[in-house]
Amino acid sequence: MENIALDKIKIQLGSVQETLLIPLFGRAESTRQRSGLINDPIAVTIVNRLDYDFSKWQSAFGLVGSNIRTRMMDEEVATFLSRYPDGTVIEIGCGLNTRYERLDNGRARWIEIDLPDSMKLRRQFFNNTARRTMLSASVMETDWLNAVAKARPPYCFISEAAMIYLDNHQVQQAIEQIGQRFSGAWFITDTASSTMVVRQDQHDIMKNMSRESWFRWQCDEPESLRDWGLRLVQSRHFLQAPKAILTSLPWPYRWVFKYLPWLIRRRLEGYKINRFVFR
């Protein structure tokens, strides 16, 4: 039994689904380095179990960016739970995320959704509980919305590095499907500008991934999503992250963010963490 437990798990994921390994590795590296940005021993355990060459991402700034995004989104979800401790958090494209482990308050309901191959991998490390439900589904489908409707409101939908891999039409369809049934719900998502999407060949992580797995959704102005039934509450790029996050950055990123923001501003302004409310 001990030998079986140590067997490596082979990765069998589609091109886009493979990107779920990026934030996983970012959290594991931060934990190993004790940088303070993310502490996620579960991520370390999972990385050690996977038969995958993570070395291609070693020391990439994209890992730090992934961790900043995760922390900023954690803050948004924590705000929701502080206001609605008995609400429901819905993770769209949950991958191997551990947000439940980081933020669960012992009262909220969590629903985690991802494509079948991603969910098959996830189920090797996580289980359903009385307040946690994992569903194999595409955000483009509608059956999973029925499961959400059975959970207790209010609702907080979160898409971390998930919808940005869909094209504009698909994102609009997915957002409008949710909005038709969950008026007043929170929606937290990242958006990438058209410039950022076009220049992915310059991104230190995405340039090592197949083009099939690159971002597709282009959103230059998050406020424009009002046409899809969303009201923008807050939109921030990485330089606008809370001080507690920026002061936790590993060196030299902490120094650059503090003293040379002009050097990276153009690179970072096109990628935003947004909180919306479905009208």
PDB file of C-alpha atoms in Angstrom:
ATOM      1  CA  MET A   1       0.000   0.000   0.000  1.00  0.00           C
ATOM      2  CA  GLU A   2       2.852   2.397   0.761  1.00  0.00           C
ATOM      3  CA  ASN A   3       4.325   1.945  -2.739  1.00  0.00           C
ATOM      4  CA  ILE A   4       0.933   2.576  -4.332  1.00  0.00           C
ATOM      5  CA  ALA A   5       0.543   5.797  -2.356  1.00  0.00           C
ATOM      6  CA  LEU A   6       3.831   7.064  -3.745  1.00  0.00           C
ATOM      7  CA  ASP A   7       3.052   6.288  -7.391  1.00  0.00           C
ATOM      8  CA  LYS A   8       3.140   9.339  -9.638  1.00  0.00           C
ATOM      9  CA  ILE A   9      -0.122  10.403 -11.241  1.00  0.00           C
ATOM     10  CA  LYS A  10       0.065  10.880 -15.004  1.00  0.00           C
ATOM     11  CA  ILE A  11      -1.471  14.025 -16.443  1.00  0.00           C
ATOM     12  CA  GLN A  12      -4.224  13.467 -19.009  1.00  0.00           C
ATOM     13  CA  LEU A  13      -5.642  16.909 -19.673  1.00  0.00           C
ATOM     14  CA  GLY A  14      -6.714  18.953 -22.669  1.00  0.00           C
ATOM     15  CA  SER A  15      -4.560  21.908 -23.741  1.00  0.00           C
ATOM     16  CA  VAL A  16      -6.576  24.549 -21.896  1.00  0.00           C
ATOM     17  CA  GLN A  17      -7.141  22.323 -18.871  1.00  0.00           C
ATOM     18  CA  GLU A  18      -3.374  21.832 -18.561  1.00  0.00           C
ATOM     19  CA  THR A  19      -3.102  25.487 -17.544  1.00  0.00           C
ATOM     20  CA  LEU A  20      -4.611  24.573 -14.165  1.00  0.00           C
ATOM     21  CA  LEU A  21      -1.124  23.347 -13.260  1.00  0.00           C
ATOM     22  CA  ILE A  22       0.283  26.897 -13.458  1.00  0.00           C
ATOM     23  CA  PRO A  23      -1.422  28.356 -10.358  1.00  0.00           C
ATOM     24  CA  LEU A  24      -0.934  25.039  -8.571  1.00  0.00           C
ATOM     25  CA  PHE A  25       2.822  25.198  -9.130  1.00  0.00           C
ATOM     26  CA  GLY A  26       2.891  28.889  -8.239  1.00  0.00           C
ATOM     27  CA  ARG A  27       1.311  28.218  -4.848  1.00  0.00           C
ATOM     28  CA  ALA A  28       3.632  25.267  -4.237  1.00  0.00           C
ATOM     29  CA  GLU A  29       6.734  27.323  -5.071  1.00  0.00           C
ATOM     30  CA  SER A  30       5.626  30.177  -2.820  1.00  0.00           C
ATOM     31  CA  THR A  31       5.074  27.709   0.010  1.00  0.00           C
ATOM     32  CA  ARG A  32       8.479  26.112  -0.458  1.00  0.00           C
ATOM     33  CA  GLN A  33      10.198  29.489  -0.548  1.00  0.00           C
ATOM     34  CA  ARG A  34       8.294  30.700   2.498  1.00  0.00           C
ATOM     35  CA  SER A  35       7.798  33.993   0.719  1.00  0.00           C
ATOM     36  CA  GLY A  36       4.615  34.743   2.617  1.00  0.00           C
ATOM     37  CA  LEU A  37       2.575  35.455  -0.507  1.00  0.00           C
ATOM     38  CA  ILE A  38       0.851  32.065  -0.448  1.00  0.00           C
ATOM     39  CA  ASN A  39       1.112  29.256   2.085  1.00  0.00           C
ATOM     40  CA  ASP A  40      -0.424  26.139   0.578  1.00  0.00           C
ATOM     41  CA  PRO A  41       1.099  22.839   1.752  1.00  0.00           C
ATOM     42  CA  ILE A  42      -1.634  20.949  -0.103  1.00  0.00           C
ATOM     43  CA  ALA A  43      -0.314  22.379  -3.380  1.00  0.00           C
ATOM     44  CA  VAL A  44       3.160  21.094  -2.507  1.00  0.00           C
ATOM     45  CA  THR A  45       1.750  17.629  -1.847  1.00  0.00           C
ATOM     46  CA  ILE A  46      -0.136  17.584  -5.153  1.00  0.00           C
ATOM     47  CA  VAL A  47       2.851  18.804  -7.192  1.00  0.00           C
ATOM     48  CA  ASN A  48       4.982  16.055  -5.651  1.00  0.00           C
ATOM     49  CA  ARG A  49       2.417  13.458  -6.709  1.00  0.00           C
ATOM     50  CA  LEU A  50       2.092  14.543 -10.337  1.00  0.00           C
ATOM     51  CA  ASP A  51       4.160  13.103 -13.175  1.00  0.00           C
ATOM     52  CA  TYR A  52       4.805  16.420 -14.919  1.00  0.00           C
ATOM     53  CA  ASP A  53       7.799  18.553 -15.861  1.00  0.00           C
ATOM     54  CA  PHE A  54       7.256  21.763 -13.917  1.00  0.00           C
ATOM     55  CA  SER A  55      10.842  22.916 -14.491  1.00  0.00           C
ATOM     56  CA  LYS A  56       9.851  24.894 -17.611  1.00  0.00           C
ATOM     57  CA  TRP A  57       8.119  27.396 -15.320  1.00  0.00           C
ATOM     58  CA  GLN A  58      10.841  27.620 -12.699  1.00  0.00           C
ATOM     59  CA  SER A  59      11.473  31.227 -11.578  1.00  0.00           C
ATOM     60  CA  ALA A  60       8.931  32.657 -14.056  1.00  0.00           C
ATOM     61  CA  PHE A  61       7.384  36.002 -13.104  1.00  0.00           C
ATOM     62  CA  GLY A  62       4.091  34.540 -14.261  1.00  0.00           C
ATOM     63  CA  LEU A  63       4.060  32.365 -11.134  1.00  0.00           C
ATOM     64  CA  VAL A  64       4.290  35.456  -8.940  1.00  0.00           C
ATOM     65  CA  GLY A  65       1.536  37.066 -10.979  1.00  0.00           C
ATOM     66  CA  SER A  66      -0.615  33.976 -10.554  1.00  0.00           C
ATOM     67  CA  ASN A  67      -0.162  34.163  -6.788  1.00  0.00           C
ATOM     68  CA  ILE A  68      -0.995  37.874  -6.690  1.00  0.00           C
ATOM     69  CA  ARG A  69      -4.189  37.110  -8.598  1.00  0.00           C
ATOM     70  CA  THR A  70      -5.083  34.297  -6.213  1.00  0.00           C
ATOM     71  CA  ARG A  71      -4.526  36.505  -3.176  1.00  0.00           C
ATOM     72  CA  MET A  72      -6.597  39.337  -4.672  1.00  0.00           C
ATOM     73  CA  MET A  73      -9.420  36.950  -5.476  1.00  0.00           C
ATOM     74  CA  ASP A  74      -9.173  35.403  -2.019  1.00  0.00           C
ATOM     75  CA  GLU A  75      -9.690  38.878  -0.606  1.00  0.00           C
ATOM     76  CA  GLU A  76     -12.830  39.374  -2.693  1.00  0.00           C
ATOM     77  CA  VAL A  77     -14.287  36.031  -1.599  1.00  0.00           C
ATOM     78  CA  ALA A  78     -13.372  36.759   2.028  1.00  0.00           C
ATOM     79  CA  THR A  79     -15.273  40.047   1.744  1.00  0.00           C
ATOM     80  CA  PHE A  80     -18.309  38.174   0.434  1.00  0.00           C
ATOM     81  CA  LEU A  81     -18.151  35.642   3.277  1.00  0.00           C
ATOM     82  CA  SER A  82     -17.777  38.378   5.885  1.00  0.00           C
ATOM     83  CA  ARG A  83     -21.035  39.906   4.660  1.00  0.00           C
ATOM     84  CA  TYR A  84     -22.853  36.665   3.897  1.00  0.00           C
ATOM     85  CA  PRO A  85     -21.333  33.896   6.056  1.00  0.00           C
ATOM     86  CA  ASP A  86     -24.082  31.443   5.099  1.00  0.00           C
ATOM     87  CA  GLY A  87     -23.914  32.151   1.365  1.00  0.00           C
ATOM     88  CA  THR A  88     -22.713  29.961  -1.491  1.00  0.00           C
ATOM     89  CA  VAL A  89     -19.407  30.270  -3.356  1.00  0.00           C
ATOM     90  CA  ILE A  90     -19.307  28.824  -6.872  1.00  0.00           C
ATOM     91  CA  GLU A  91     -15.850  28.173  -8.365  1.00  0.00           C
ATOM     92  CA  ILE A  92     -16.004  28.070 -12.173  1.00  0.00           C
ATOM     93  CA  GLY A  93     -13.040  26.170 -13.607  1.00  0.00           C
ATOM     94  CA  CYS A  94     -11.774  25.258 -10.141  1.00  0.00           C
ATOM     95  CA  GLY A  95      -8.858  23.131 -11.387  1.00  0.00           C
ATOM     96  CA  LEU A  96      -6.766  22.122  -8.381  1.00  0.00           C
ATOM     97  CA  ASN A  97      -7.623  25.228  -6.411  1.00  0.00           C
ATOM     98  CA  THR A  98      -7.586  25.146  -2.607  1.00  0.00           C
ATOM     99  CA  ARG A  99      -9.674  28.232  -1.898  1.00  0.00           C
ATOM    100  CA  TYR A 100     -12.052  26.182   0.247  1.00  0.00           C
ATOM    101  CA  GLU A 101      -9.147  25.107   2.446  1.00  0.00           C
ATOM    102  CA  ARG A 102      -7.919  28.702   2.754  1.00  0.00           C
ATOM    103  CA  LEU A 103     -11.182  30.543   3.321  1.00  0.00           C
ATOM    104  CA  ASP A 104     -13.962  28.218   4.466  1.00  0.00           C
ATOM    105  CA  ASN A 105     -15.759  29.609   7.515  1.00  0.00           C
ATOM    106  CA  GLY A 106     -17.519  26.424   8.572  1.00  0.00           C
ATOM    107  CA  ARG A 107     -20.911  27.694   7.383  1.00  0.00           C
ATOM    108  CA  ALA A 108     -20.837  28.570   3.679  1.00  0.00           C
ATOM    109  CA  ARG A 109     -21.669  26.186   0.849  1.00  0.00           C
ATOM    110  CA  TRP A 110     -19.063  25.631  -1.895  1.00  0.00           C
ATOM    111  CA  ILE A 111     -19.762  24.346  -5.403  1.00  0.00           C
ATOM    112  CA  GLU A 112     -16.732  23.605  -7.595  1.00  0.00           C
ATOM    113  CA  ILE A 113     -17.165  23.147 -11.338  1.00  0.00           C
ATOM    114  CA  ASP A 114     -14.755  22.032 -14.039  1.00  0.00           C
ATOM    115  CA  LEU A 115     -14.545  19.965 -17.204  1.00  0.00           C
ATOM    116  CA  PRO A 116     -14.592  16.160 -16.815  1.00  0.00           C
ATOM    117  CA  ASP A 117     -10.850  15.573 -17.303  1.00  0.00           C
ATOM    118  CA  SER A 118      -9.946  18.304 -14.821  1.00  0.00           C
ATOM    119  CA  MET A 119     -12.507  17.069 -12.321  1.00  0.00           C
ATOM    120  CA  LYS A 120     -11.274  13.494 -12.645  1.00  0.00           C
ATOM    121  CA  LEU A 121      -7.826  14.691 -11.585  1.00  0.00           C
ATOM    122  CA  ARG A 122      -9.251  16.875  -8.823  1.00  0.00           C
ATOM    123  CA  ARG A 123     -11.196  13.994  -7.296  1.00  0.00           C
ATOM    124  CA  GLN A 124      -7.932  12.169  -6.637  1.00  0.00           C
ATOM    125  CA  PHE A 125      -7.102  14.828  -4.034  1.00  0.00           C
ATOM    126  CA  PHE A 126     -10.428  16.251  -2.833  1.00  0.00           C
ATOM    127  CA  ASN A 127     -13.803  14.833  -1.780  1.00  0.00           C
ATOM    128  CA  ASN A 128     -17.363  16.070  -1.572  1.00  0.00           C
ATOM    129  CA  THR A 129     -18.601  16.956   1.899  1.00  0.00           C
ATOM    130  CA  ALA A 130     -21.889  18.143   3.376  1.00  0.00           C
ATOM    131  CA  ARG A 131     -21.054  21.704   2.311  1.00  0.00           C
ATOM    132  CA  ARG A 132     -18.747  21.064  -0.636  1.00  0.00           C
ATOM    133  CA  THR A 133     -19.909  19.739  -4.004  1.00  0.00           C
ATOM    134  CA  MET A 134     -17.755  19.064  -7.065  1.00  0.00           C
ATOM    135  CA  LEU A 135     -19.474  18.940 -10.454  1.00  0.00           C
ATOM    136  CA  SER A 136     -18.177  17.845 -13.859  1.00  0.00           C
ATOM    137  CA  ALA A 137     -19.572  20.409 -16.271  1.00  0.00           C
ATOM    138  CA  SER A 138     -18.738  23.114 -18.768  1.00  0.00           C
ATOM    139  CA  VAL A 139     -19.665  26.683 -17.923  1.00  0.00           C
ATOM    140  CA  MET A 140     -21.328  26.748 -21.351  1.00  0.00           C
ATOM    141  CA  GLU A 141     -23.868  24.166 -20.181  1.00  0.00           C
ATOM    142  CA  THR A 142     -26.881  25.016 -18.030  1.00  0.00           C
ATOM    143  CA  ASP A 143     -27.588  21.894 -15.944  1.00  0.00           C
ATOM    144  CA  TRP A 144     -25.032  22.899 -13.307  1.00  0.00           C
ATOM    145  CA  LEU A 145     -27.014  26.069 -12.700  1.00  0.00           C
ATOM    146  CA  ASN A 146     -29.832  23.896 -11.346  1.00  0.00           C
ATOM    147  CA  ALA A 147     -27.491  22.545  -8.674  1.00  0.00           C
ATOM    148  CA  VAL A 148     -26.487  26.091  -7.751  1.00  0.00           C
ATOM    149  CA  ALA A 149     -30.127  27.173  -7.510  1.00  0.00           C
ATOM    150  CA  LYS A 150     -30.725  24.475  -4.878  1.00  0.00           C
ATOM    151  CA  ALA A 151     -28.016  25.964  -2.657  1.00  0.00           C
ATOM    152  CA  ARG A 152     -28.653  28.764  -0.210  1.00  0.00           C
ATOM    153  CA  PRO A 153     -28.343  32.355  -1.485  1.00  0.00           C
ATOM    154  CA  PRO A 154     -26.723  34.816  -1.753  1.00  0.00           C
ATOM    155  CA  TYR A 155     -24.269  33.605  -4.373  1.00  0.00           C
ATOM    156  CA  CYS A 156     -20.700  34.459  -5.306  1.00  0.00           C
ATOM    157  CA  PHE A 157     -19.471  33.154  -8.667  1.00  0.00           C
ATOM    158  CA  ILE A 158     -15.723  33.224  -9.187  1.00  0.00           C
ATOM    159  CA  SER A 159     -13.758  32.547 -12.361  1.00  0.00           C
ATOM    160  CA  GLU A 160     -10.011  32.569 -11.757  1.00  0.00           C
ATOM    161  CA  ALA A 161      -8.094  32.047 -15.002  1.00  0.00           C
ATOM    162  CA  ALA A 162     -11.057  30.172 -16.448  1.00  0.00           C
ATOM    163  CA  MET A 163     -13.354  32.234 -18.680  1.00  0.00           C
ATOM    164  CA  ILE A 164     -10.401  34.077 -20.210  1.00  0.00           C
ATOM    165  CA  TYR A 165      -9.711  30.910 -22.221  1.00  0.00           C
ATOM    166  CA  LEU A 166     -13.107  31.196 -23.962  1.00  0.00           C
ATOM    167  CA  ASP A 167     -13.796  33.484 -26.890  1.00  0.00           C
ATOM    168  CA  ASN A 168     -15.819  36.677 -26.461  1.00  0.00           C
ATOM    169  CA  HIS A 169     -19.071  35.160 -27.682  1.00  0.00           C
ATOM    170  CA  GLN A 170     -18.771  32.177 -25.353  1.00  0.00           C
ATOM    171  CA  VAL A 171     -18.033  34.403 -22.364  1.00  0.00           C
ATOM    172  CA  GLN A 172     -21.038  36.577 -23.135  1.00  0.00           C
ATOM    173  CA  GLN A 173     -23.269  33.517 -23.411  1.00  0.00           C
ATOM    174  CA  ALA A 174     -21.988  32.063 -20.129  1.00  0.00           C
ATOM    175  CA  ILE A 175     -22.379  35.341 -18.242  1.00  0.00           C
ATOM    176  CA  GLU A 176     -25.867  35.979 -19.567  1.00  0.00           C
ATOM    177  CA  GLN A 177     -26.964  32.434 -18.679  1.00  0.00           C
ATOM    178  CA  ILE A 178     -25.875  32.966 -15.089  1.00  0.00           C
ATOM    179  CA  GLY A 179     -27.348  36.457 -14.887  1.00  0.00           C
ATOM    180  CA  GLN A 180     -30.763  35.327 -16.090  1.00  0.00           C
ATOM    181  CA  ARG A 181     -31.111  33.112 -13.017  1.00  0.00           C
ATOM    182  CA  PHE A 182     -29.025  34.798 -10.337  1.00  0.00           C
ATOM    183  CA  SER A 183     -29.753  38.507 -10.312  1.00  0.00           C
ATOM    184  CA  GLY A 184     -27.872  40.202  -7.482  1.00  0.00           C
ATOM    185  CA  ALA A 185     -25.145  37.545  -7.295  1.00  0.00           C
ATOM    186  CA  TRP A 186     -21.486  38.541  -7.120  1.00  0.00           C
ATOM    187  CA  PHE A 187     -19.198  37.691 -10.018  1.00  0.00           C
ATOM    188  CA  ILE A 188     -15.425  37.824  -9.581  1.00  0.00           C
ATOM    189  CA  THR A 189     -13.262  37.320 -12.652  1.00  0.00           C
ATOM    190  CA  ASP A 190      -9.990  38.314 -14.237  1.00  0.00           C
ATOM    191  CA  THR A 191      -9.917  40.097 -17.589  1.00  0.00           C
ATOM    192  CA  ALA A 192      -7.132  40.562 -20.130  1.00  0.00           C
ATOM    193  CA  SER A 193      -6.821  43.442 -22.583  1.00  0.00           C
ATOM    194  CA  SER A 194      -6.604  42.882 -26.330  1.00  0.00           C
ATOM    195  CA  THR A 195      -2.928  43.904 -26.223  1.00  0.00           C
ATOM    196  CA  MET A 196      -2.154  41.308 -23.577  1.00  0.00           C
ATOM    197  CA  VAL A 197      -4.005  38.594 -25.485  1.00  0.00           C
ATOM    198  CA  VAL A 198      -2.149  39.379 -28.717  1.00  0.00           C
ATOM    199  CA  ARG A 199       1.253  39.426 -27.001  1.00  0.00           C
ATOM    200  CA  GLN A 200       1.081  36.106 -25.202  1.00  0.00           C
ATOM    201  CA  ASP A 201       4.144  34.959 -27.118  1.00  0.00           C
ATOM    202  CA  GLN A 202       6.061  37.373 -24.852  1.00  0.00           C
ATOM    203  CA  HIS A 203       4.624  35.954 -21.627  1.00  0.00           C
ATOM    204  CA  ASP A 204       7.225  33.865 -19.813  1.00  0.00           C
ATOM    205  CA  ILE A 205       4.761  31.057 -19.093  1.00  0.00           C
ATOM    206  CA  MET A 206       2.252  31.149 -21.933  1.00  0.00           C
ATOM    207  CA  LYS A 207       4.986  31.164 -24.588  1.00  0.00           C
ATOM    208  CA  ASN A 208       5.863  27.658 -23.394  1.00  0.00           C
ATOM    209  CA  MET A 209       2.278  26.458 -23.777  1.00  0.00           C
ATOM    210  CA  SER A 210       0.507  25.444 -26.969  1.00  0.00           C
ATOM    211  CA  ARG A 211      -1.426  28.224 -28.690  1.00  0.00           C
ATOM    212  CA  GLU A 212      -4.613  26.234 -28.126  1.00  0.00           C
ATOM    213  CA  SER A 213      -4.230  27.037 -24.425  1.00  0.00           C
ATOM    214  CA  TRP A 214      -3.728  30.795 -24.774  1.00  0.00           C
ATOM    215  CA  PHE A 215      -6.179  33.428 -23.522  1.00  0.00           C
ATOM    216  CA  ARG A 216      -8.913  34.248 -26.021  1.00  0.00           C
ATOM    217  CA  TRP A 217     -11.325  36.614 -24.293  1.00  0.00           C
ATOM    218  CA  GLN A 218     -10.333  40.237 -24.904  1.00  0.00           C
ATOM    219  CA  CYS A 219     -11.728  42.840 -22.526  1.00  0.00           C
ATOM    220  CA  ASP A 220     -10.198  46.317 -22.640  1.00  0.00           C
ATOM    221  CA  GLU A 221     -12.809  47.987 -20.438  1.00  0.00           C
ATOM    222  CA  PRO A 222     -14.475  45.868 -17.722  1.00  0.00           C
ATOM    223  CA  GLU A 223     -17.206  48.512 -17.410  1.00  0.00           C
ATOM    224  CA  SER A 224     -18.342  47.567 -20.920  1.00  0.00           C
ATOM    225  CA  LEU A 225     -19.706  44.297 -19.527  1.00  0.00           C
ATOM    226  CA  ARG A 226     -22.757  46.241 -18.377  1.00  0.00           C
ATOM    227  CA  ASP A 227     -24.097  45.368 -21.821  1.00  0.00           C
ATOM    228  CA  TRP A 228     -24.037  41.726 -20.678  1.00  0.00           C
ATOM    229  CA  GLY A 229     -25.977  42.462 -17.494  1.00  0.00           C
ATOM    230  CA  LEU A 230     -23.088  43.158 -15.109  1.00  0.00           C
ATOM    231  CA  ARG A 231     -22.497  46.150 -12.853  1.00  0.00           C
ATOM    232  CA  LEU A 232     -18.830  46.793 -12.112  1.00  0.00           C
ATOM    233  CA  VAL A 233     -18.107  47.298  -8.404  1.00  0.00           C
ATOM    234  CA  GLN A 234     -14.316  47.202  -8.367  1.00  0.00           C
ATOM    235  CA  SER A 235     -11.507  46.687 -10.877  1.00  0.00           C
ATOM    236  CA  ARG A 236      -7.800  46.593  -9.988  1.00  0.00           C
ATOM    237  CA  HIS A 237      -4.544  45.642 -11.672  1.00  0.00           C
ATOM    238  CA  PHE A 238      -1.624  44.164  -9.754  1.00  0.00           C
ATOM    239  CA  LEU A 239      -0.040  47.514  -8.869  1.00  0.00           C
ATOM    240  CA  GLN A 240      -3.310  48.353  -7.097  1.00  0.00           C
ATOM    241  CA  ALA A 241      -3.274  45.205  -4.977  1.00  0.00           C
ATOM    242  CA  PRO A 242      -3.684  45.699  -1.216  1.00  0.00           C
ATOM    243  CA  LYS A 243      -0.541  46.641   0.683  1.00  0.00           C
ATOM    244  CA  ALA A 244      -0.577  43.346   2.597  1.00  0.00           C
ATOM    245  CA  ILE A 245      -0.147  41.521  -0.708  1.00  0.00           C
ATOM    246  CA  LEU A 246       2.505  43.810  -2.180  1.00  0.00           C
ATOM    247  CA  THR A 247       4.628  43.698   0.975  1.00  0.00           C
ATOM    248  CA  SER A 248       4.531  39.882   0.830  1.00  0.00           C
ATOM    249  CA  LEU A 249       6.054  39.710  -2.642  1.00  0.00           C
ATOM    250  CA  PRO A 250       9.396  37.902  -2.894  1.00  0.00           C
ATOM    251  CA  TRP A 251      12.495  39.939  -3.670  1.00  0.00           C
ATOM    252  CA  PRO A 252      13.180  41.478  -6.195  1.00  0.00           C
ATOM    253  CA  TYR A 253       9.522  41.846  -7.166  1.00  0.00           C
ATOM    254  CA  ARG A 254       8.662  43.648  -3.936  1.00  0.00           C
ATOM    255  CA  TRP A 255      11.414  46.188  -4.640  1.00  0.00           C
ATOM    256  CA  VAL A 256      10.351  46.718  -8.269  1.00  0.00           C
ATOM    257  CA  PHE A 257       6.668  47.116  -7.372  1.00  0.00           C
ATOM    258  CA  LYS A 258       7.552  49.689  -4.707  1.00  0.00           C
ATOM    259  CA  TYR A 259      10.293  51.741  -6.342  1.00  0.00           C
ATOM    260  CA  LEU A 260       9.975  51.153 -10.097  1.00  0.00           C
ATOM    261  CA  PRO A 261       6.240  50.774 -10.802  1.00  0.00           C
ATOM    262  CA  TRP A 262       6.591  52.834 -13.977  1.00  0.00           C
ATOM    263  CA  LEU A 263       8.837  50.097 -15.373  1.00  0.00           C
ATOM    264  CA  ILE A 264       6.086  47.472 -15.279  1.00  0.00           C
ATOM    265  CA  ARG A 265       2.901  49.553 -15.348  1.00  0.00           C
ATOM    266  CA  ARG A 266       2.186  49.132 -19.072  1.00  0.00           C
ATOM    267  CA  ARG A 267       2.765  45.408 -18.754  1.00  0.00           C
ATOM    268  CA  LEU A 268       0.380  45.019 -15.824  1.00  0.00           C
ATOM    269  CA  GLU A 269      -2.426  47.494 -16.469  1.00  0.00           C
ATOM    270  CA  GLY A 270      -4.081  45.302 -19.080  1.00  0.00           C
ATOM    271  CA  TYR A 271      -4.784  42.485 -16.637  1.00  0.00           C
ATOM    272  CA  LYS A 272      -7.411  43.168 -13.984  1.00  0.00           C
ATOM    273  CA  ILE A 273      -9.196  41.495 -11.110  1.00  0.00           C
ATOM    274  CA  ASN A 274     -12.838  42.565 -11.124  1.00  0.00           C
ATOM    275  CA  ARG A 275     -15.864  42.294  -8.915  1.00  0.00           C
ATOM    276  CA  PHE A 276     -19.258  42.613 -10.584  1.00  0.00           C
ATOM    277  CA  VAL A 277     -22.860  42.183  -9.516  1.00  0.00           C
ATOM    278  CA  PHE A 278     -25.412  40.618 -11.838  1.00  0.00           C
ATOM    279  CA  ARG A 279     -28.113  43.222 -12.427  1.00  0.00           C
TER     280      ARG A 279
END
